[in-house]
Amino acid sequence: MIITLYGIGVSAFVAKVRIVLDLKGLPFEEVPPPGGYGSDEYRRLVPAGSVPGMVVDGVPLHDSNAMMEFLDEIAPEPPLMPSEPFARARVRALLGFHDTRVEAAVRALFPLVKRDWRAEPEAVEAACAGVEAALERLDQLDAAAAVLAGEGVTLADLAYPCTLQMGAMLGAEMDRPLVLPPRIEDWCAQVSTLPAVARSLTIHAEAMEDWMAGFRRA
Ligand SMILES: N[C@@H](CCC(=O)N[C@@H](CS)C(=O)NCC(=O)O)C(=O)O
């Protein structure tokens, strides 16, 4: 099987898929989308035009959650989805919560870092508080309980570490460190010890640092 992952280092969505590929021990090549994401050149390979994109034996795939589940199906070891239907639904709900709530809240910090954020302290506070509110809700969903109770790592656990790192780095960049619920912090620290997660955290941190440095003002 020949797998190509199209990605960029700052994308937490790309990290989700890379982590699963690494955890499964699947050989793959990771390259940036030719012409950039959304370009006609890239759309000829991955019609959705978004990253991550993946081509498996010539077949294009898009959407990080679809790719994660696909990889779990073609390479069953180690299993990253529970077998019990309620538990599977819970994993999918946490994946959705990541994409629509947590990543979306963190993404709102990006335009501020690009602008003169020092001139907009209220906007910085509102955006950072938005991330913290999303993480409070995540805590109420009992997200940490699965790993901390020893149920084993699932796709849901793997979705969060790079996004939380992204929030932490963007908050620190704007002198507004994020405060995480303690259980979420512990959960993230525990998942981050997996070598596959640690590798993507390093790739992601280096890419974020380069990206933020491009907008720093004297
Ligand atoms: N739901 C998609 C979202 C991915 C996404 O938003 N990727 C961004 C970059 S981080 C992107 O490609 N944006 C351009 C586009 O969607 O055309 C997934 O999970 O893969």
PDB file of N, CA, C and O in Angstrom, residues 13-67:
ATOM      1  N   PHE A  13      -5.125  19.442  12.432  1.00  0.00           N
ATOM      2  CA  PHE A  13      -5.887  18.398  11.726  1.00  0.00           C
ATOM      3  C   PHE A  13      -4.927  17.413  11.057  1.00  0.00           C
ATOM      4  O   PHE A  13      -5.160  16.201  11.055  1.00  0.00           O
ATOM      5  N   VAL A  14      -3.865  17.932  10.474  1.00  0.00           N
ATOM      6  CA  VAL A  14      -2.862  17.057   9.856  1.00  0.00           C
ATOM      7  C   VAL A  14      -2.211  16.187  10.928  1.00  0.00           C
ATOM      8  O   VAL A  14      -1.987  14.984  10.732  1.00  0.00           O
ATOM      9  N   ALA A  15      -1.914  16.798  12.082  1.00  0.00           N
ATOM     10  CA  ALA A  15      -1.258  16.049  13.169  1.00  0.00           C
ATOM     11  C   ALA A  15      -2.098  14.847  13.587  1.00  0.00           C
ATOM     12  O   ALA A  15      -1.555  13.776  13.871  1.00  0.00           O
ATOM     13  N   LYS A  16      -3.432  15.009  13.623  1.00  0.00           N
ATOM     14  CA  LYS A  16      -4.295  13.885  14.017  1.00  0.00           C
ATOM     15  C   LYS A  16      -4.019  12.660  13.149  1.00  0.00           C
ATOM     16  O   LYS A  16      -3.925  11.531  13.637  1.00  0.00           O
ATOM     17  N   VAL A  17      -3.909  12.889  11.848  1.00  0.00           N
ATOM     18  CA  VAL A  17      -3.735  11.775  10.910  1.00  0.00           C
ATOM     19  C   VAL A  17      -2.309  11.228  10.985  1.00  0.00           C
ATOM     20  O   VAL A  17      -2.095  10.009  10.980  1.00  0.00           O
ATOM     21  N   ARG A  18      -1.334  12.133  11.073  1.00  0.00           N
ATOM     22  CA  ARG A  18       0.063  11.685  11.164  1.00  0.00           C
ATOM     23  C   ARG A  18       0.272  10.814  12.396  1.00  0.00           C
ATOM     24  O   ARG A  18       0.971   9.803  12.367  1.00  0.00           O
ATOM     25  N   ILE A  19      -0.349  11.198  13.504  1.00  0.00           N
ATOM     26  CA  ILE A  19      -0.202  10.428  14.751  1.00  0.00           C
ATOM     27  C   ILE A  19      -0.740   9.012  14.565  1.00  0.00           C
ATOM     28  O   ILE A  19      -0.117   8.030  14.991  1.00  0.00           O
ATOM     29  N   VAL A  20      -1.884   8.892  13.901  1.00  0.00           N
ATOM     30  CA  VAL A  20      -2.448   7.542  13.696  1.00  0.00           C
ATOM     31  C   VAL A  20      -1.551   6.726  12.757  1.00  0.00           C
ATOM     32  O   VAL A  20      -1.269   5.547  13.022  1.00  0.00           O
ATOM     33  N   LEU A  21      -1.067   7.335  11.694  1.00  0.00           N
ATOM     34  CA  LEU A  21      -0.149   6.620  10.791  1.00  0.00           C
ATOM     35  C   LEU A  21       1.066   6.118  11.571  1.00  0.00           C
ATOM     36  O   LEU A  21       1.487   4.961  11.416  1.00  0.00           O
ATOM     37  N   ASP A  22       1.632   6.973  12.414  1.00  0.00           N
ATOM     38  CA  ASP A  22       2.819   6.587  13.193  1.00  0.00           C
ATOM     39  C   ASP A  22       2.483   5.486  14.198  1.00  0.00           C
ATOM     40  O   ASP A  22       3.238   4.523  14.358  1.00  0.00           O
ATOM     41  N   LEU A  23       1.349   5.636  14.884  1.00  0.00           N
ATOM     42  CA  LEU A  23       0.967   4.638  15.893  1.00  0.00           C
ATOM     43  C   LEU A  23       0.750   3.264  15.270  1.00  0.00           C
ATOM     44  O   LEU A  23       1.052   2.230  15.877  1.00  0.00           O
ATOM     45  N   LYS A  24       0.222   3.264  14.051  1.00  0.00           N
ATOM     46  CA  LYS A  24      -0.043   1.994  13.363  1.00  0.00           C
ATOM     47  C   LYS A  24       1.217   1.438  12.715  1.00  0.00           C
ATOM     48  O   LYS A  24       1.216   0.316  12.208  1.00  0.00           O
ATOM     49  N   GLY A  25       2.271   2.273  12.665  1.00  0.00           N
ATOM     50  CA  GLY A  25       3.501   1.822  12.016  1.00  0.00           C
ATOM     51  C   GLY A  25       3.355   1.693  10.509  1.00  0.00           C
ATOM     52  O   GLY A  25       4.051   0.884   9.878  1.00  0.00           O
ATOM     53  N   LEU A  26       2.457   2.486   9.916  1.00  0.00           N
ATOM     54  CA  LEU A  26       2.256   2.418   8.466  1.00  0.00           C
ATOM     55  C   LEU A  26       3.288   3.303   7.770  1.00  0.00           C
ATOM     56  O   LEU A  26       3.430   4.482   8.128  1.00  0.00           O
ATOM     57  N   PRO A  27       3.999   2.773   6.769  1.00  0.00           N
ATOM     58  CA  PRO A  27       4.923   3.634   6.038  1.00  0.00           C
ATOM     59  C   PRO A  27       4.154   4.651   5.189  1.00  0.00           C
ATOM     60  O   PRO A  27       3.139   4.302   4.578  1.00  0.00           O
ATOM     61  N   PHE A  28       4.609   5.887   5.182  1.00  0.00           N
ATOM     62  CA  PHE A  28       3.947   6.911   4.375  1.00  0.00           C
ATOM     63  C   PHE A  28       4.936   8.023   4.061  1.00  0.00           C
ATOM     64  O   PHE A  28       5.945   8.178   4.751  1.00  0.00           O
ATOM     65  N   GLU A  29       4.596   8.769   3.006  1.00  0.00           N
ATOM     66  CA  GLU A  29       5.392   9.946   2.670  1.00  0.00           C
ATOM     67  C   GLU A  29       4.531  11.167   2.983  1.00  0.00           C
ATOM     68  O   GLU A  29       3.346  11.195   2.628  1.00  0.00           O
ATOM     69  N   GLU A  30       5.120  12.155   3.671  1.00  0.00           N
ATOM     70  CA  GLU A  30       4.374  13.393   3.950  1.00  0.00           C
ATOM     71  C   GLU A  30       4.971  14.526   3.126  1.00  0.00           C
ATOM     72  O   GLU A  30       6.178  14.769   3.177  1.00  0.00           O
ATOM     73  N   VAL A  31       4.123  15.189   2.366  1.00  0.00           N
ATOM     74  CA  VAL A  31       4.584  16.301   1.529  1.00  0.00           C
ATOM     75  C   VAL A  31       3.600  17.463   1.653  1.00  0.00           C
ATOM     76  O   VAL A  31       2.414  17.254   1.950  1.00  0.00           O
ATOM     77  N   PRO A  32       4.076  18.690   1.412  1.00  0.00           N
ATOM     78  CA  PRO A  32       3.139  19.815   1.415  1.00  0.00           C
ATOM     79  C   PRO A  32       2.220  19.731   0.196  1.00  0.00           C
ATOM     80  O   PRO A  32       2.611  19.148  -0.827  1.00  0.00           O
ATOM     81  N   PRO A  33       1.024  20.306   0.264  1.00  0.00           N
ATOM     82  CA  PRO A  33       0.140  20.256  -0.911  1.00  0.00           C
ATOM     83  C   PRO A  33       0.760  21.066  -2.047  1.00  0.00           C
ATOM     84  O   PRO A  33       1.080  22.242  -1.846  1.00  0.00           O
ATOM     85  N   PRO A  34       0.947  20.464  -3.236  1.00  0.00           N
ATOM     86  CA  PRO A  34       1.569  21.211  -4.328  1.00  0.00           C
ATOM     87  C   PRO A  34       0.750  22.449  -4.679  1.00  0.00           C
ATOM     88  O   PRO A  34      -0.464  22.362  -4.851  1.00  0.00           O
ATOM     89  N   GLY A  35       1.393  23.597  -4.714  1.00  0.00           N
ATOM     90  CA  GLY A  35       0.687  24.846  -5.020  1.00  0.00           C
ATOM     91  C   GLY A  35      -0.046  25.420  -3.812  1.00  0.00           C
ATOM     92  O   GLY A  35      -0.713  26.445  -3.914  1.00  0.00           O
ATOM     93  N   GLY A  36       0.027  24.748  -2.666  1.00  0.00           N
ATOM     94  CA  GLY A  36      -0.674  25.202  -1.457  1.00  0.00           C
ATOM     95  C   GLY A  36      -2.074  24.625  -1.383  1.00  0.00           C
ATOM     96  O   GLY A  36      -2.627  24.187  -2.409  1.00  0.00           O
ATOM     97  N   TYR A  37      -2.646  24.591  -0.162  1.00  0.00           N
ATOM     98  CA  TYR A  37      -3.988  24.013  -0.083  1.00  0.00           C
ATOM     99  C   TYR A  37      -4.988  24.926  -0.780  1.00  0.00           C
ATOM    100  O   TYR A  37      -4.810  26.122  -0.851  1.00  0.00           O
ATOM    101  N   GLY A  38      -5.985  24.300  -1.377  1.00  0.00           N
ATOM    102  CA  GLY A  38      -6.987  25.057  -2.139  1.00  0.00           C
ATOM    103  C   GLY A  38      -6.574  25.330  -3.575  1.00  0.00           C
ATOM    104  O   GLY A  38      -7.401  25.769  -4.378  1.00  0.00           O
ATOM    105  N   SER A  39      -5.305  25.075  -3.930  1.00  0.00           N
ATOM    106  CA  SER A  39      -4.853  25.388  -5.298  1.00  0.00           C
ATOM    107  C   SER A  39      -5.434  24.378  -6.296  1.00  0.00           C
ATOM    108  O   SER A  39      -5.785  23.248  -5.930  1.00  0.00           O
ATOM    109  N   ASP A  40      -5.489  24.809  -7.569  1.00  0.00           N
ATOM    110  CA  ASP A  40      -5.976  23.898  -8.615  1.00  0.00           C
ATOM    111  C   ASP A  40      -5.076  22.679  -8.718  1.00  0.00           C
ATOM    112  O   ASP A  40      -5.549  21.557  -8.919  1.00  0.00           O
ATOM    113  N   GLU A  41      -3.766  22.922  -8.569  1.00  0.00           N
ATOM    114  CA  GLU A  41      -2.807  21.816  -8.689  1.00  0.00           C
ATOM    115  C   GLU A  41      -3.085  20.749  -7.619  1.00  0.00           C
ATOM    116  O   GLU A  41      -3.114  19.554  -7.904  1.00  0.00           O
ATOM    117  N   TYR A  42      -3.307  21.213  -6.388  1.00  0.00           N
ATOM    118  CA  TYR A  42      -3.580  20.265  -5.293  1.00  0.00           C
ATOM    119  C   TYR A  42      -4.951  19.610  -5.473  1.00  0.00           C
ATOM    120  O   TYR A  42      -5.115  18.410  -5.229  1.00  0.00           O
ATOM    121  N   ARG A  43      -5.919  20.383  -5.939  1.00  0.00           N
ATOM    122  CA  ARG A  43      -7.271  19.813  -6.137  1.00  0.00           C
ATOM    123  C   ARG A  43      -7.288  18.708  -7.193  1.00  0.00           C
ATOM    124  O   ARG A  43      -8.182  17.865  -7.198  1.00  0.00           O
ATOM    125  N   ARG A  44      -6.317  18.734  -8.080  1.00  0.00           N
ATOM    126  CA  ARG A  44      -6.248  17.625  -9.059  1.00  0.00           C
ATOM    127  C   ARG A  44      -5.866  16.315  -8.360  1.00  0.00           C
ATOM    128  O   ARG A  44      -6.182  15.230  -8.832  1.00  0.00           O
ATOM    129  N   LEU A  45      -5.186  16.420  -7.216  1.00  0.00           N
ATOM    130  CA  LEU A  45      -4.797  15.214  -6.464  1.00  0.00           C
ATOM    131  C   LEU A  45      -5.825  14.877  -5.389  1.00  0.00           C
ATOM    132  O   LEU A  45      -6.181  13.716  -5.181  1.00  0.00           O
ATOM    133  N   VAL A  46      -6.266  15.934  -4.674  1.00  0.00           N
ATOM    134  CA  VAL A  46      -7.248  15.768  -3.588  1.00  0.00           C
ATOM    135  C   VAL A  46      -8.355  16.798  -3.852  1.00  0.00           C
ATOM    136  O   VAL A  46      -8.204  17.984  -3.538  1.00  0.00           O
ATOM    137  N   PRO A  47      -9.456  16.373  -4.476  1.00  0.00           N
ATOM    138  CA  PRO A  47     -10.463  17.334  -4.940  1.00  0.00           C
ATOM    139  C   PRO A  47     -11.004  18.269  -3.853  1.00  0.00           C
ATOM    140  O   PRO A  47     -11.393  19.400  -4.145  1.00  0.00           O
ATOM    141  N   ALA A  48     -11.021  17.837  -2.580  1.00  0.00           N
ATOM    142  CA  ALA A  48     -11.546  18.709  -1.520  1.00  0.00           C
ATOM    143  C   ALA A  48     -10.652  19.938  -1.333  1.00  0.00           C
ATOM    144  O   ALA A  48     -11.113  20.991  -0.889  1.00  0.00           O
ATOM    145  N   GLY A  49      -9.363  19.808  -1.624  1.00  0.00           N
ATOM    146  CA  GLY A  49      -8.455  20.954  -1.534  1.00  0.00           C
ATOM    147  C   GLY A  49      -8.012  21.306  -0.129  1.00  0.00           C
ATOM    148  O   GLY A  49      -7.240  22.246   0.068  1.00  0.00           O
ATOM    149  N   SER A  50      -8.486  20.586   0.879  1.00  0.00           N
ATOM    150  CA  SER A  50      -8.122  20.902   2.266  1.00  0.00           C
ATOM    151  C   SER A  50      -6.965  20.000   2.719  1.00  0.00           C
ATOM    152  O   SER A  50      -6.705  18.957   2.115  1.00  0.00           O
ATOM    153  N   VAL A  51      -6.287  20.448   3.775  1.00  0.00           N
ATOM    154  CA  VAL A  51      -5.286  19.584   4.414  1.00  0.00           C
ATOM    155  C   VAL A  51      -5.794  19.230   5.809  1.00  0.00           C
ATOM    156  O   VAL A  51      -6.411  20.066   6.466  1.00  0.00           O
ATOM    157  N   PRO A  52      -5.602  17.989   6.245  1.00  0.00           N
ATOM    158  CA  PRO A  52      -4.887  16.935   5.553  1.00  0.00           C
ATOM    159  C   PRO A  52      -5.659  16.388   4.365  1.00  0.00           C
ATOM    160  O   PRO A  52      -6.884  16.366   4.343  1.00  0.00           O
ATOM    161  N   GLY A  53      -4.860  15.924   3.381  1.00  0.00           N
ATOM    162  CA  GLY A  53      -5.393  15.128   2.299  1.00  0.00           C
ATOM    163  C   GLY A  53      -4.552  13.861   2.265  1.00  0.00           C
ATOM    164  O   GLY A  53      -3.413  13.858   2.748  1.00  0.00           O
ATOM    165  N   MET A  54      -5.095  12.817   1.735  1.00  0.00           N
ATOM    166  CA  MET A  54      -4.320  11.582   1.692  1.00  0.00           C
ATOM    167  C   MET A  54      -4.646  10.864   0.392  1.00  0.00           C
ATOM    168  O   MET A  54      -5.804  10.890  -0.058  1.00  0.00           O
ATOM    169  N   VAL A  55      -3.632  10.278  -0.230  1.00  0.00           N
ATOM    170  CA  VAL A  55      -3.867   9.436  -1.409  1.00  0.00           C
ATOM    171  C   VAL A  55      -3.339   8.052  -1.070  1.00  0.00           C
ATOM    172  O   VAL A  55      -2.170   7.893  -0.709  1.00  0.00           O
ATOM    173  N   VAL A  56      -4.237   7.073  -1.121  1.00  0.00           N
ATOM    174  CA  VAL A  56      -3.893   5.686  -0.777  1.00  0.00           C
ATOM    175  C   VAL A  56      -4.060   4.834  -2.032  1.00  0.00           C
ATOM    176  O   VAL A  56      -5.181   4.690  -2.536  1.00  0.00           O
ATOM    177  N   ASP A  57      -2.947   4.335  -2.525  1.00  0.00           N
ATOM    178  CA  ASP A  57      -2.958   3.559  -3.778  1.00  0.00           C
ATOM    179  C   ASP A  57      -3.772   4.276  -4.853  1.00  0.00           C
ATOM    180  O   ASP A  57      -4.622   3.673  -5.529  1.00  0.00           O
ATOM    181  N   GLY A  58      -3.553   5.572  -4.977  1.00  0.00           N
ATOM    182  CA  GLY A  58      -4.198   6.354  -6.030  1.00  0.00           C
ATOM    183  C   GLY A  58      -5.572   6.895  -5.670  1.00  0.00           C
ATOM    184  O   GLY A  58      -6.152   7.663  -6.437  1.00  0.00           O
ATOM    185  N   VAL A  59      -6.111   6.514  -4.506  1.00  0.00           N
ATOM    186  CA  VAL A  59      -7.462   6.963  -4.131  1.00  0.00           C
ATOM    187  C   VAL A  59      -7.360   8.143  -3.153  1.00  0.00           C
ATOM    188  O   VAL A  59      -6.753   8.016  -2.082  1.00  0.00           O
ATOM    189  N   PRO A  60      -7.936   9.313  -3.526  1.00  0.00           N
ATOM    190  CA  PRO A  60      -7.843  10.469  -2.622  1.00  0.00           C
ATOM    191  C   PRO A  60      -8.865  10.396  -1.488  1.00  0.00           C
ATOM    192  O   PRO A  60     -10.006   9.975  -1.689  1.00  0.00           O
ATOM    193  N   LEU A  61      -8.429  10.828  -0.311  1.00  0.00           N
ATOM    194  CA  LEU A  61      -9.307  10.919   0.861  1.00  0.00           C
ATOM    195  C   LEU A  61      -9.150  12.303   1.459  1.00  0.00           C
ATOM    196  O   LEU A  61      -8.083  12.913   1.382  1.00  0.00           O
ATOM    197  N   HIS A  62     -10.223  12.783   2.078  1.00  0.00           N
ATOM    198  CA  HIS A  62     -10.117  14.026   2.827  1.00  0.00           C
ATOM    199  C   HIS A  62     -10.919  13.890   4.112  1.00  0.00           C
ATOM    200  O   HIS A  62     -11.624  12.904   4.300  1.00  0.00           O
ATOM    201  N   ASP A  63     -10.779  14.839   4.984  1.00  0.00           N
ATOM    202  CA  ASP A  63     -11.407  14.909   6.310  1.00  0.00           C
ATOM    203  C   ASP A  63     -10.624  14.055   7.308  1.00  0.00           C
ATOM    204  O   ASP A  63     -10.581  12.815   7.195  1.00  0.00           O
ATOM    205  N   SER A  64     -10.046  14.735   8.284  1.00  0.00           N
ATOM    206  CA  SER A  64      -9.140  14.047   9.208  1.00  0.00           C
ATOM    207  C   SER A  64      -9.828  12.913   9.963  1.00  0.00           C
ATOM    208  O   SER A  64      -9.240  11.841  10.156  1.00  0.00           O
ATOM    209  N   ASN A  65     -11.081  13.118  10.371  1.00  0.00           N
ATOM    210  CA  ASN A  65     -11.743  12.052  11.138  1.00  0.00           C
ATOM    211  C   ASN A  65     -12.021  10.821  10.267  1.00  0.00           C
ATOM    212  O   ASN A  65     -11.850   9.682  10.708  1.00  0.00           O
ATOM    213  N   ALA A  66     -12.423  11.069   9.018  1.00  0.00           N
ATOM    214  CA  ALA A  66     -12.648   9.951   8.094  1.00  0.00           C
ATOM    215  C   ALA A  66     -11.341   9.195   7.870  1.00  0.00           C
ATOM    216  O   ALA A  66     -11.321   7.952   7.833  1.00  0.00           O
ATOM    217  N   MET A  67     -10.249   9.944   7.734  1.00  0.00           N
ATOM    218  CA  MET A  67      -8.946   9.289   7.512  1.00  0.00           C
ATOM    219  C   MET A  67      -8.510   8.486   8.727  1.00  0.00           C
ATOM    220  O   MET A  67      -7.984   7.375   8.616  1.00  0.00           O
TER     221      MET A  67
END
